[in-house]
Amino acid sequence: MPGSWSVELVRVGAVLPSVLRDLREDLSRRLAHAVWISPREIDPAVAFDGRRQQYLATTLLQELLDIPIQEGVRRIGIAQVDLFLPVFTHVFGAAQLGGPTGIMSLHRLRPEFEGDRPDPVRTQQRVLKEVMHELGHTLGLVHCKVPWCAMGASRLPEQVDLKDAAFCEPCSLKIGVPSVGDQI
Amino acid sequence: MSSRAPSLMIVDDELHVRESLASWFTEDGYEVVTASSGKEALAILGRRHIDVVITDIKMPGMDGLELQRHIRNVDPDVVIILVTAYASVSTAVQALKEGAYDYLVKPFDPEELSHVVEKACEKIRLKEENVALKQRIAGISPEIVEGQSREMRRVLELVDSVAPTDTTVMVRGESGTGKELIARLIHAKSPRAFGPLVAVNCGALSEGVLESELFGHEKGSFTGATSRRKGKLELADGGTLFLDEIGEIPPKVQVELLRALEDHTITRVGGVQEIPVDFRVVCATNRDLEEAVREGTFRQDLYYRINVFQIDIPPLRERREDIMPIAEHFLKKFAAAMGRRVTGFSPEARELLMQYDWPGNVRELANAVERALVVCHEGEIKPEFLPIRPQGSASEPEPDDLSLQAVERRHILKVLELEDFNITHAAKRLGIDRVTLYNKMRKYGIERR
């Protein structure tokens, strides 16, 4: 993805506004690209699958795409519902590889989902990492083998904890953001 | 596959399934293609290589099981993962019986699907590694087996039967017959192939150096031992130890080697700690060890310890049908390396190669071909390019001349050729001093080469 891009965060359903505000701050600091919160919101009900009691991620991606979008904007939906793709039991998020939209959900990232005590700080860290991950996909990045890179594949919340909220140097160079070394 | 992204084909009649899986695996760095039917999948497989096929079972027209059968006919190495939305034990059993790698039920847990595909790719990588190892083995064997004589086939049968075991092997043969190649072949075909092969030439080192070379030493154990050093026996741990010219080991080292072979432990020179070692031993010698035992220069107990399984490599002159295939093999090998456009050997050169006795065996033959290629750039290799002369020519005694002088001349020449005209070594083998050897060479008109 060429140098000029910005990030638009879109609230999908009942997500606390503070989650988006914290994300905007964290992302602005780490990416050195413009990050803003969209005044538009999306109702996830349209993607609800009664049989699975989950929300179809591709429908929500389409909803995000249906809102007029400016050249260079990467739009990431932040949801709190359980997302799925038809062939998968669940997904943490989904994105168009090299396309303008992505979506992620807090649902399975909260420690309480697996029976642990609520931990808002850990949840926020996981959300930040997964937003960066989906954003990376929209900017054309595929999964990275560097263990701590935000583009590492995570199938479990614990695997998200092992990553940094930063891109490794090769991934950073590809999308034009400061690498972790530059941030220190 | 190790140096490229694994290729996946998703076969499903439902567009959203193809798209979901394709985007999932593309994000994982796989190279992904999709097909909406079995027929389309086979068409793709006809055009390009695919590592893993993930196919739905229930599809209109050709179903997943039928597709699997067709793929097996086209490319049996493709890993096939069958998926279905309708779990059925009998279908799963049938799929696995017919060679499917795994069977998954939709919807998949992303963790499980990724795990299955990663394991499938690991299986492919291991298979490719195995093929590479076999090719490495094949790369060793041509120089030994090119001839396919009955004698060498027998040697290779013995290698095949002993290689998978941990039995100590004694390889015997004249200089240049390829004893080390046989040792390498035994190692490469053994379960220790992924471990080290450590070779020691016992004849090239003095007693003190050999002891330190074999067993290692501790810092300060002797002058010059400025640091701790592992010996060859320790370095061979998990692999094979090849002891070349074992007949030359001095008596003191023989005792220590015997102890190491019996106890599977070693103690470094200057050290006190016993270090466990696990290696397989292959020895080689061109000496008559039984004679050495009788003379008392080689310990009988060590002889019995190492002479468990014996492989005798016959000299080249006793398997003349191997000469031309081996010569042709080296011709191809060296011509390619040196960029020569040589078409082969002329009939006269062939006759010379076949007639010559090759006292230096395969090594001498290889050297002769290499030297010929230095001077011959293209066309046929003629006799004058070869560094050998017809035996029984006018300047030499007739082969049927059995006078003592003729026999002595032939014997001296043979030993000189065996030792590559190294006067010191040849004199030692003949049991005479260098001056006497020079005098005899002058007397019989033998010139240094």
XYZ file of C-alpha atoms in Angstrom:
633
model
C 0.000 0.000 0.000
C 1.456 3.364 -0.974
C 2.229 5.949 1.703
C -0.993 7.905 1.951
C -3.688 6.174 3.974
C -5.748 6.797 7.098
C -7.814 4.675 9.474
C -11.520 5.073 10.134
C -12.948 3.211 13.144
C -16.642 2.330 12.917
C -18.711 1.246 15.903
C -20.665 -1.953 15.181
C -23.416 -2.366 17.764
C -23.107 -1.893 21.522
C -19.393 -1.241 21.907
C -18.367 1.172 24.660
C -17.296 4.540 23.150
C -14.248 4.477 25.426
C -12.974 1.376 23.609
C -12.926 3.297 20.331
C -11.399 6.396 21.927
C -8.569 4.366 23.492
C -8.014 2.642 20.177
C -7.828 5.960 18.323
C -5.157 7.203 20.753
C -3.094 4.029 20.705
C -3.260 3.657 16.926
C -2.427 7.330 16.224
C 0.644 7.063 18.421
C 1.848 3.785 16.894
C 1.028 4.259 13.227
C 1.871 7.932 12.564
C -1.133 7.998 10.202
C -4.461 9.767 10.770
C -6.992 7.765 12.810
C -10.546 8.950 13.465
C -13.862 7.617 14.749
C -16.685 7.591 12.221
C -19.941 9.309 13.198
C -21.731 6.449 11.384
C -22.591 3.230 13.225
C -23.630 -0.181 11.973
C -26.321 -2.380 13.475
C -25.022 -5.974 13.508
C -28.583 -7.413 13.559
C -28.542 -7.601 9.767
C -25.778 -10.254 9.976
C -27.389 -12.383 12.667
C -27.733 -16.105 11.942
C -30.476 -17.537 14.172
C -29.388 -21.143 13.678
C -25.816 -20.466 14.777
C -26.640 -17.583 17.135
C -23.668 -15.756 15.624
C -23.038 -12.876 13.232
C -21.782 -13.405 9.688
C -18.531 -11.447 9.272
C -18.813 -11.123 5.471
C -22.238 -9.446 5.760
C -20.793 -6.885 8.173
C -17.832 -6.318 5.842
C -20.334 -5.615 3.070
C -22.225 -3.209 5.354
C -18.970 -1.353 6.023
C -18.268 -1.242 2.309
C -21.744 0.115 1.514
C -20.975 3.399 3.317
C -19.266 5.724 0.795
C -15.529 5.581 1.378
C -12.756 7.975 0.349
C -9.629 6.922 -1.536
C -6.914 5.709 0.852
C -9.192 5.186 3.857
C -8.953 1.866 5.704
C -12.244 1.295 7.535
C -12.205 -1.111 10.506
C -15.455 -2.109 12.244
C -15.257 -2.715 16.011
C -17.923 -5.161 17.213
C -18.743 -6.987 20.423
C -20.753 -9.842 18.913
C -19.599 -13.391 18.103
C -18.423 -13.374 14.491
C -18.307 -16.344 12.148
C -17.563 -17.295 8.572
C -19.719 -20.121 7.153
C -16.924 -22.675 7.215
C -15.588 -21.689 10.638
C -16.961 -22.083 14.125
C -15.885 -18.499 14.849
C -13.386 -15.804 13.857
C -11.799 -12.979 15.853
C -12.012 -10.766 12.795
C -11.999 -10.666 9.026
C -10.672 -8.312 6.390
C -10.420 -7.805 2.663
C -6.804 -8.533 1.797
C -5.615 -5.293 0.184
C -9.178 -4.009 0.280
C -10.644 -1.064 2.208
C -12.546 -2.819 5.031
C -11.985 -5.079 7.982
C -13.879 -6.046 11.101
C -12.947 -7.437 14.498
C -14.833 -8.355 17.626
C -14.077 -8.137 21.321
C -16.394 -11.050 22.000
C -13.888 -13.908 22.269
C -10.980 -11.687 23.263
C -12.424 -10.916 26.718
C -10.876 -13.178 29.403
C -14.358 -13.752 30.835
C -15.347 -15.569 27.613
C -13.122 -18.447 28.732
C -14.258 -18.255 32.336
C -11.445 -16.008 33.608
C -11.911 -12.818 35.632
C -12.634 -9.688 33.582
C -9.460 -7.784 32.756
C -10.200 -4.545 30.846
C -6.518 -3.718 30.323
C -5.751 -7.097 28.789
C -8.904 -6.906 26.657
C -7.925 -3.463 25.362
C -4.420 -4.738 24.509
C -5.869 -7.700 22.630
C -8.312 -5.471 20.757
C -5.510 -3.087 19.764
C -3.402 -5.981 18.442
C -6.288 -7.490 16.481
C -7.278 -4.126 14.991
C -3.666 -3.665 13.852
C -3.763 -7.202 12.483
C -6.920 -6.636 10.392
C -5.640 -3.217 9.336
C -2.435 -4.925 8.150
C -4.537 -7.252 5.967
C -6.399 -4.319 4.409
C -2.990 -2.859 3.611
C -2.018 -6.081 1.833
C -0.021 -7.839 4.555
C -0.351 -11.620 4.976
C 0.446 -13.545 8.157
C 3.987 -13.051 9.383
C 6.309 -15.701 10.824
C 7.983 -13.258 13.248
C 6.524 -14.453 16.573
C 5.914 -11.040 18.136
C 4.695 -9.225 14.986
C 1.072 -8.034 15.016
C 0.650 -9.890 11.706
C 1.323 -13.263 13.346
C -1.640 -15.645 13.001
C -3.585 -16.053 16.256
C -6.221 -18.727 16.633
C -6.505 -18.431 20.431
C -6.683 -15.351 22.711
C -3.491 -16.510 24.455
C -1.700 -16.365 21.123
C -2.804 -12.727 20.798
C -1.162 -12.037 24.178
C 2.157 -13.312 22.850
C 2.236 -10.724 20.067
C 3.248 -7.062 20.348
C 1.004 -4.188 19.320
C 3.577 -3.415 16.648
C 4.662 -4.603 13.222
C 8.056 -6.189 12.655
C 10.496 -4.242 10.493
C 9.740 -5.975 7.138
C 5.961 -5.579 7.667
C 6.415 -1.942 8.807
C 8.454 -1.148 5.707
C 5.786 -2.612 3.429
C 2.991 -0.404 4.795
C 5.017 2.656 5.729
C 4.618 2.764 9.511
C 7.331 3.130 12.149
C 8.703 -0.231 13.253
C 8.962 -1.051 16.947
C 12.583 0.100 16.971
C 11.589 3.534 15.676
C 8.984 3.891 18.404
C 11.425 3.339 21.245
C 8.558 -27.088 -0.876
C 10.856 -25.864 1.882
C 11.869 -22.809 -0.148
C 8.419 -21.935 -1.555
C 4.923 -21.292 -0.216
C 2.860 -24.504 -0.108
C 0.113 -24.592 -2.761
C -3.472 -25.335 -1.759
C -6.553 -26.033 -3.848
C -10.011 -25.497 -2.340
C -12.717 -27.523 -4.095
C -16.313 -26.685 -3.142
C -19.467 -25.960 -5.134
C -20.413 -23.173 -2.693
C -18.837 -19.847 -3.587
C -18.787 -18.475 -0.033
C -16.918 -21.524 1.255
C -14.308 -21.218 -1.494
C -13.918 -17.507 -0.845
C -13.736 -17.840 2.940
C -11.130 -20.609 2.856
C -9.165 -18.982 0.049
C -8.927 -15.690 1.907
C -8.094 -17.485 5.176
C -5.191 -19.426 3.692
C -3.981 -16.534 1.528
C -3.641 -14.520 4.747
C -1.604 -17.435 6.107
C 0.821 -17.086 3.202
C -0.272 -20.128 1.194
C -0.603 -20.031 -2.571
C -4.330 -20.738 -3.074
C -6.395 -21.746 -6.109
C -10.079 -22.656 -6.089
C -12.290 -24.985 -8.123
C -16.074 -25.197 -8.086
C -16.250 -28.854 -9.161
C -14.235 -32.054 -9.287
C -13.867 -31.699 -13.039
C -12.400 -28.205 -12.731
C -10.069 -29.418 -9.966
C -8.705 -32.207 -12.190
C -8.179 -29.726 -15.025
C -6.123 -27.505 -12.690
C -4.117 -30.494 -11.430
C -3.363 -31.397 -15.042
C -1.790 -27.976 -15.555
C 0.134 -27.369 -12.346
C 1.437 -28.932 -9.137
C -0.660 -28.677 -5.968
C 0.575 -29.749 -2.523
C -2.722 -29.971 -0.615
C -6.312 -30.353 -1.840
C -9.161 -29.458 0.532
C -12.344 -30.784 -1.029
C -15.979 -30.972 -0.010
C -17.463 -34.469 -0.169
C -20.983 -33.593 -1.250
C -20.840 -31.861 -4.633
C -23.040 -32.179 -7.716
C -21.497 -34.405 -10.408
C -18.207 -35.799 -9.184
C -18.209 -36.012 -5.367
C -15.155 -35.588 -3.132
C -14.453 -39.309 -2.793
C -14.515 -39.837 -6.560
C -12.287 -36.780 -7.002
C -9.874 -38.286 -4.486
C -9.650 -41.498 -6.554
C -8.932 -39.526 -9.745
C -6.289 -37.402 -7.992
C -4.578 -40.540 -6.681
C -4.227 -41.717 -10.317
C -2.870 -38.370 -11.535
C -0.559 -37.506 -8.624
C -0.388 -39.923 -5.660
C 1.724 -37.460 -3.649
C -1.017 -34.834 -3.292
C -2.293 -34.590 0.291
C -6.090 -34.650 0.350
C -8.253 -33.301 3.185
C -11.952 -34.097 2.870
C -14.582 -31.849 4.433
C -18.287 -32.260 4.874
C -21.200 -30.565 6.541
C -22.796 -33.936 7.267
C -20.734 -35.958 9.706
C -20.927 -39.669 9.046
C -18.600 -42.234 10.547
C -18.876 -44.603 7.587
C -17.964 -41.857 5.084
C -15.057 -40.759 7.257
C -13.753 -44.313 7.481
C -14.128 -44.802 3.734
C -12.346 -41.485 3.023
C -9.401 -42.353 5.249
C -9.230 -45.911 3.872
C -8.955 -44.509 0.369
C -5.985 -42.410 1.369
C -7.385 -39.089 2.630
C -4.985 -37.336 4.996
C -7.782 -36.113 7.250
C -11.522 -35.637 7.433
C -13.091 -32.485 8.892
C -16.640 -31.474 9.629
C -17.911 -28.000 8.747
C -17.902 -25.531 10.380
C -14.263 -25.874 11.389
C -12.572 -24.528 14.441
C -10.010 -22.180 12.828
C -7.312 -23.535 15.156
C -8.063 -27.129 14.136
C -8.138 -26.399 10.401
C -4.864 -24.477 10.499
C -3.289 -27.255 12.552
C -4.372 -29.970 10.091
C -3.077 -28.050 7.064
C 0.203 -27.188 8.805
C 0.694 -30.878 9.676
C -0.083 -31.861 6.083
C 2.550 -29.423 4.806
C 5.023 -30.760 7.371
C 4.371 -34.270 6.029
C 5.109 -33.068 2.494
C 8.285 -31.324 3.661
C 9.492 -34.497 5.413
C 8.727 -36.551 2.321
C 10.732 -34.136 0.178
C 13.592 -34.295 2.687
C 13.471 -38.075 2.471
C 13.669 -37.933 -1.333
C 16.609 -35.509 -1.066
C 18.362 -37.911 1.310
C 17.806 -40.810 -1.079
C 19.205 -38.692 -3.898
C 22.224 -37.960 -1.708
C 22.683 -41.703 -1.216
C 22.272 -42.244 -4.951
C 24.935 -39.574 -5.426
C 27.350 -41.654 -3.376
C 26.604 -45.014 -4.948
C 27.237 -44.437 -8.701
C 30.986 -44.234 -8.181
C 30.874 -47.626 -6.500
C 28.157 -49.382 -8.432
C 28.459 -48.066 -11.979
C 29.948 -51.356 -13.017
C 27.214 -53.666 -11.812
C 29.607 -56.606 -11.736
C 28.502 -59.660 -9.785
C 31.213 -58.931 -7.201
C 30.084 -55.351 -6.573
C 26.425 -56.335 -6.501
C 27.374 -58.738 -3.720
C 29.183 -55.930 -1.852
C 26.094 -53.710 -2.119
C 23.845 -56.534 -0.928
C 26.044 -56.825 2.150
C 25.847 -53.039 2.663
C 22.048 -53.187 2.432
C 21.805 -55.988 4.953
C 24.206 -54.524 7.533
C 23.385 -50.784 7.189
C 20.112 -50.795 9.202
C 21.819 -52.499 12.170
C 24.337 -51.133 14.688
C 26.859 -53.883 13.897
C 30.524 -52.907 13.594
C 31.689 -53.301 9.999
C 35.189 -53.990 8.700
C 35.685 -52.884 5.085
C 38.715 -54.400 3.421
C 40.193 -53.735 0.053
C 43.250 -52.493 -1.759
C 44.076 -48.813 -1.806
C 41.690 -46.883 -4.049
C 38.870 -49.443 -4.113
C 36.460 -47.055 -2.393
C 36.438 -48.205 1.226
C 35.448 -44.779 2.492
C 32.610 -44.582 -0.055
C 31.291 -47.904 1.251
C 31.504 -46.542 4.814
C 29.583 -43.420 3.722
C 26.971 -45.589 2.013
C 26.520 -47.687 5.183
C 26.073 -44.474 7.179
C 23.660 -42.912 4.668
C 21.494 -46.046 4.602
C 21.468 -46.440 8.379
C 19.016 -45.025 10.927
C 21.936 -42.776 11.965
C 21.955 -41.039 8.565
C 20.841 -37.742 10.127
C 23.663 -37.953 12.665
C 27.303 -37.103 11.917
C 29.732 -39.264 9.969
C 33.162 -38.646 11.481
C 36.165 -40.029 9.587
C 39.630 -40.496 11.103
C 42.685 -41.596 9.136
C 44.533 -43.538 11.815
C 47.598 -44.031 9.632
C 48.269 -40.352 9.098
C 48.839 -39.374 12.741
C 51.491 -40.051 15.337
C 50.564 -41.821 18.606
C 50.126 -38.685 20.744
C 48.238 -36.744 18.097
C 45.978 -39.704 17.294
C 45.126 -40.207 20.969
C 44.127 -36.566 21.338
C 42.325 -36.612 17.973
C 40.237 -39.652 18.974
C 39.535 -38.919 22.629
C 39.914 -35.134 22.844
C 41.789 -33.386 25.605
C 41.317 -31.142 28.597
C 42.878 -27.694 28.788
C 46.517 -27.916 29.944
C 46.737 -31.699 29.566
C 49.892 -31.290 27.451
C 51.988 -28.506 25.981
C 49.885 -26.769 23.396
C 46.549 -27.890 24.840
C 45.434 -24.317 25.330
C 41.753 -25.173 25.452
C 39.435 -28.125 25.998
C 38.775 -30.024 22.777
C 36.280 -32.763 21.926
C 37.675 -35.848 20.229
C 36.340 -37.595 17.132
C 34.652 -40.306 19.224
C 32.682 -37.656 21.079
C 31.891 -35.780 17.863
C 30.534 -39.003 16.319
C 27.896 -39.274 19.068
C 24.584 -40.263 17.482
C 26.253 -41.064 14.161
C 28.966 -43.224 12.618
C 32.710 -43.282 13.330
C 34.803 -44.284 10.319
C 38.294 -45.465 11.325
C 40.377 -45.655 8.165
C 43.661 -47.589 8.172
C 42.808 -49.049 11.574
C 45.722 -51.470 11.230
C 48.098 -48.542 11.758
C 46.857 -47.673 15.274
C 49.721 -47.823 17.810
C 49.381 -50.390 20.664
C 48.698 -47.815 23.424
C 45.800 -46.272 21.499
C 44.498 -49.764 20.641
C 43.947 -50.416 24.369
C 42.072 -47.142 24.862
C 39.978 -47.658 21.728
C 39.014 -51.162 22.827
C 37.897 -49.814 26.208
C 35.795 -47.101 24.529
C 34.167 -49.634 22.205
C 33.366 -52.022 25.046
C 32.150 -49.486 27.633
C 30.640 -46.867 25.286
C 32.378 -44.203 27.340
C 35.506 -42.144 26.773
C 37.789 -40.060 28.950
C 39.494 -37.055 27.392
C 43.309 -36.915 27.562
C 44.149 -35.257 30.880
C 40.571 -35.650 32.087
C 38.948 -37.856 34.727
C 35.284 -37.644 33.775
C 33.816 -40.543 31.818
C 31.697 -39.274 28.928
C 29.057 -41.592 27.448
C 29.204 -41.938 23.668
C 26.877 -43.644 21.202
C 28.242 -44.296 17.722
C 28.434 -47.043 15.174
C 31.901 -48.083 14.036
C 32.970 -48.772 10.467
C 36.666 -49.617 10.034
C 38.772 -49.991 6.945
C 42.165 -51.406 6.249
C 44.286 -52.612 3.361
C 46.527 -54.537 5.743
C 46.278 -58.206 6.565
C 45.058 -57.790 10.145
C 45.173 -61.529 10.890
C 48.869 -61.428 10.029
C 49.285 -58.333 12.255
C 47.600 -60.216 15.125
C 49.956 -63.170 14.599
C 52.922 -60.808 14.555
C 51.669 -59.182 17.751
C 51.379 -55.676 16.291
C 47.576 -55.656 16.515
C 45.655 -56.703 19.638
C 43.646 -59.874 19.196
C 40.801 -58.660 21.453
C 40.437 -55.432 19.435
C 40.564 -57.441 16.210
C 37.640 -59.597 17.328
C 35.769 -56.528 18.576
C 35.940 -54.739 15.209
C 35.838 -57.671 12.823
C 32.171 -58.527 13.384
C 30.910 -58.113 9.834
C 33.383 -58.049 6.997
C 32.954 -56.535 3.547
C 35.711 -57.235 1.029
C 35.884 -54.913 -1.967
C 37.496 -56.720 -4.890
C 40.221 -54.869 -6.826
C 39.263 -53.453 -10.203
C 41.413 -55.955 -12.118
C 39.231 -58.754 -10.749
C 36.044 -57.178 -12.082
C 37.093 -55.825 -15.443
C 33.493 -55.489 -16.625
C 33.248 -52.537 -14.199
C 36.122 -50.597 -15.767
C 34.274 -48.973 -18.679
C 31.057 -48.077 -16.810
C 33.133 -46.434 -14.057
C 35.356 -44.682 -16.632
C 32.244 -43.406 -18.478
C 30.791 -42.184 -15.177
C 33.910 -40.155 -14.354
C 34.142 -38.919 -17.944
C 30.631 -37.472 -17.712
C 31.261 -36.048 -14.251
C 34.591 -34.347 -15.029
C 33.586 -33.214 -18.537
C 30.575 -31.412 -17.059
C 32.699 -29.839 -14.315
C 35.452 -28.759 -16.729
C 33.134 -27.735 -19.572
C 34.675 -30.205 -22.060
C 32.753 -31.329 -25.166
C 34.178 -34.840 -25.113
C 32.150 -37.534 -26.860
C 33.690 -40.612 -25.246
C 36.662 -42.964 -25.449
C 38.117 -44.078 -28.785
C 38.186 -47.890 -29.374
C 41.968 -47.858 -28.770
C 41.568 -45.960 -25.503
C 38.903 -48.440 -24.404
C 41.243 -51.297 -25.170
C 43.992 -49.663 -23.120
C 41.662 -49.016 -20.176
C 40.423 -52.610 -20.257
C 43.895 -54.111 -20.553
C 45.515 -52.095 -17.758
C 45.653 -53.684 -14.277
C 44.740 -50.553 -12.279
C 46.882 -51.170 -9.180
C 45.494 -47.927 -7.710
C 41.968 -49.190 -8.474
C 39.007 -46.794 -8.861
C 41.005 -43.828 -7.531
C 43.663 -44.364 -10.198
C 41.003 -44.773 -12.890
C 39.312 -41.538 -11.810
C 42.648 -39.703 -11.851
C 43.470 -41.105 -15.282
C 40.167 -39.886 -16.732
C 40.537 -36.482 -15.088
C 44.073 -36.066 -16.426
C 42.891 -37.091 -19.918
C 40.259 -34.353 -19.817
C 42.862 -31.755 -18.899
C 44.510 -32.258 -22.296
C 41.517 -33.371 -24.376
C 39.017 -30.534 -24.906
C 36.637 -32.140 -27.406
C 36.031 -35.221 -29.514
C 37.195 -38.654 -28.420
C 39.701 -39.466 -25.704
C 42.593 -41.238 -27.397
C 45.191 -43.496 -25.698
C 47.845 -40.772 -25.771
C 45.682 -38.603 -23.498
C 45.631 -41.278 -20.809
C 48.479 -41.306 -18.242
C 48.857 -45.087 -18.451
C 50.912 -47.265 -20.735
C 50.042 -50.617 -22.241
C 51.237 -53.398 -20.001
C 53.512 -55.926 -21.585
C 55.098 -53.398 -23.973
C 58.613 -53.875 -25.332
C 60.319 -52.018 -22.488
C 58.763 -54.251 -19.875
C 59.153 -57.941 -19.157
C 56.580 -60.206 -20.801
C 53.729 -61.136 -18.452
C 54.694 -64.764 -18.816
C 58.285 -63.987 -17.881
C 58.473 -65.562 -14.464
C 62.149 -65.027 -13.823
C 62.926 -63.668 -10.360
C 64.085 -60.360 -11.846
C 60.900 -59.924 -13.900
C 58.707 -60.715 -10.905
C 60.691 -58.313 -8.717
C 60.393 -55.543 -11.325
C 56.627 -56.034 -11.631
C 56.243 -56.085 -7.872
C 58.274 -52.914 -7.307
C 56.311 -51.123 -10.052
C 53.031 -52.249 -8.539
C 53.957 -50.998 -5.064
C 55.219 -47.694 -6.483
C 51.924 -47.220 -8.322
C 49.976 -48.138 -5.221
C 51.844 -45.439 -3.307
C 51.518 -42.935 -6.134
C 55.341 -43.093 -6.642
C 56.010 -41.853 -3.119
C 59.489 -43.385 -2.645
C 59.428 -43.247 1.175
C 56.076 -45.016 1.464
C 56.872 -47.556 -1.251
C 60.240 -48.392 0.338
C 58.494 -48.858 3.711
C 55.936 -51.224 2.184
C 58.626 -53.172 0.378
C 60.652 -53.456 3.573
C 63.781 -51.906 2.046
C 65.453 -48.534 2.451
C 65.014 -45.692 -0.039
C 68.527 -45.980 -1.489
C 67.980 -49.688 -2.279
C 64.671 -48.832 -3.925
C 66.321 -46.116 -6.054
C 69.002 -48.567 -7.130
C 66.425 -51.191 -8.094
C 64.374 -48.632 -10.029
C 67.508 -47.624 -11.958
C 68.349 -51.273 -12.585
C 64.888 -52.072 -13.956
C 64.435 -48.817 -15.868
C 61.532 -47.646 -13.710
C 61.082 -43.886 -13.879
C 59.319 -41.690 -11.358
C 55.975 -40.370 -12.567
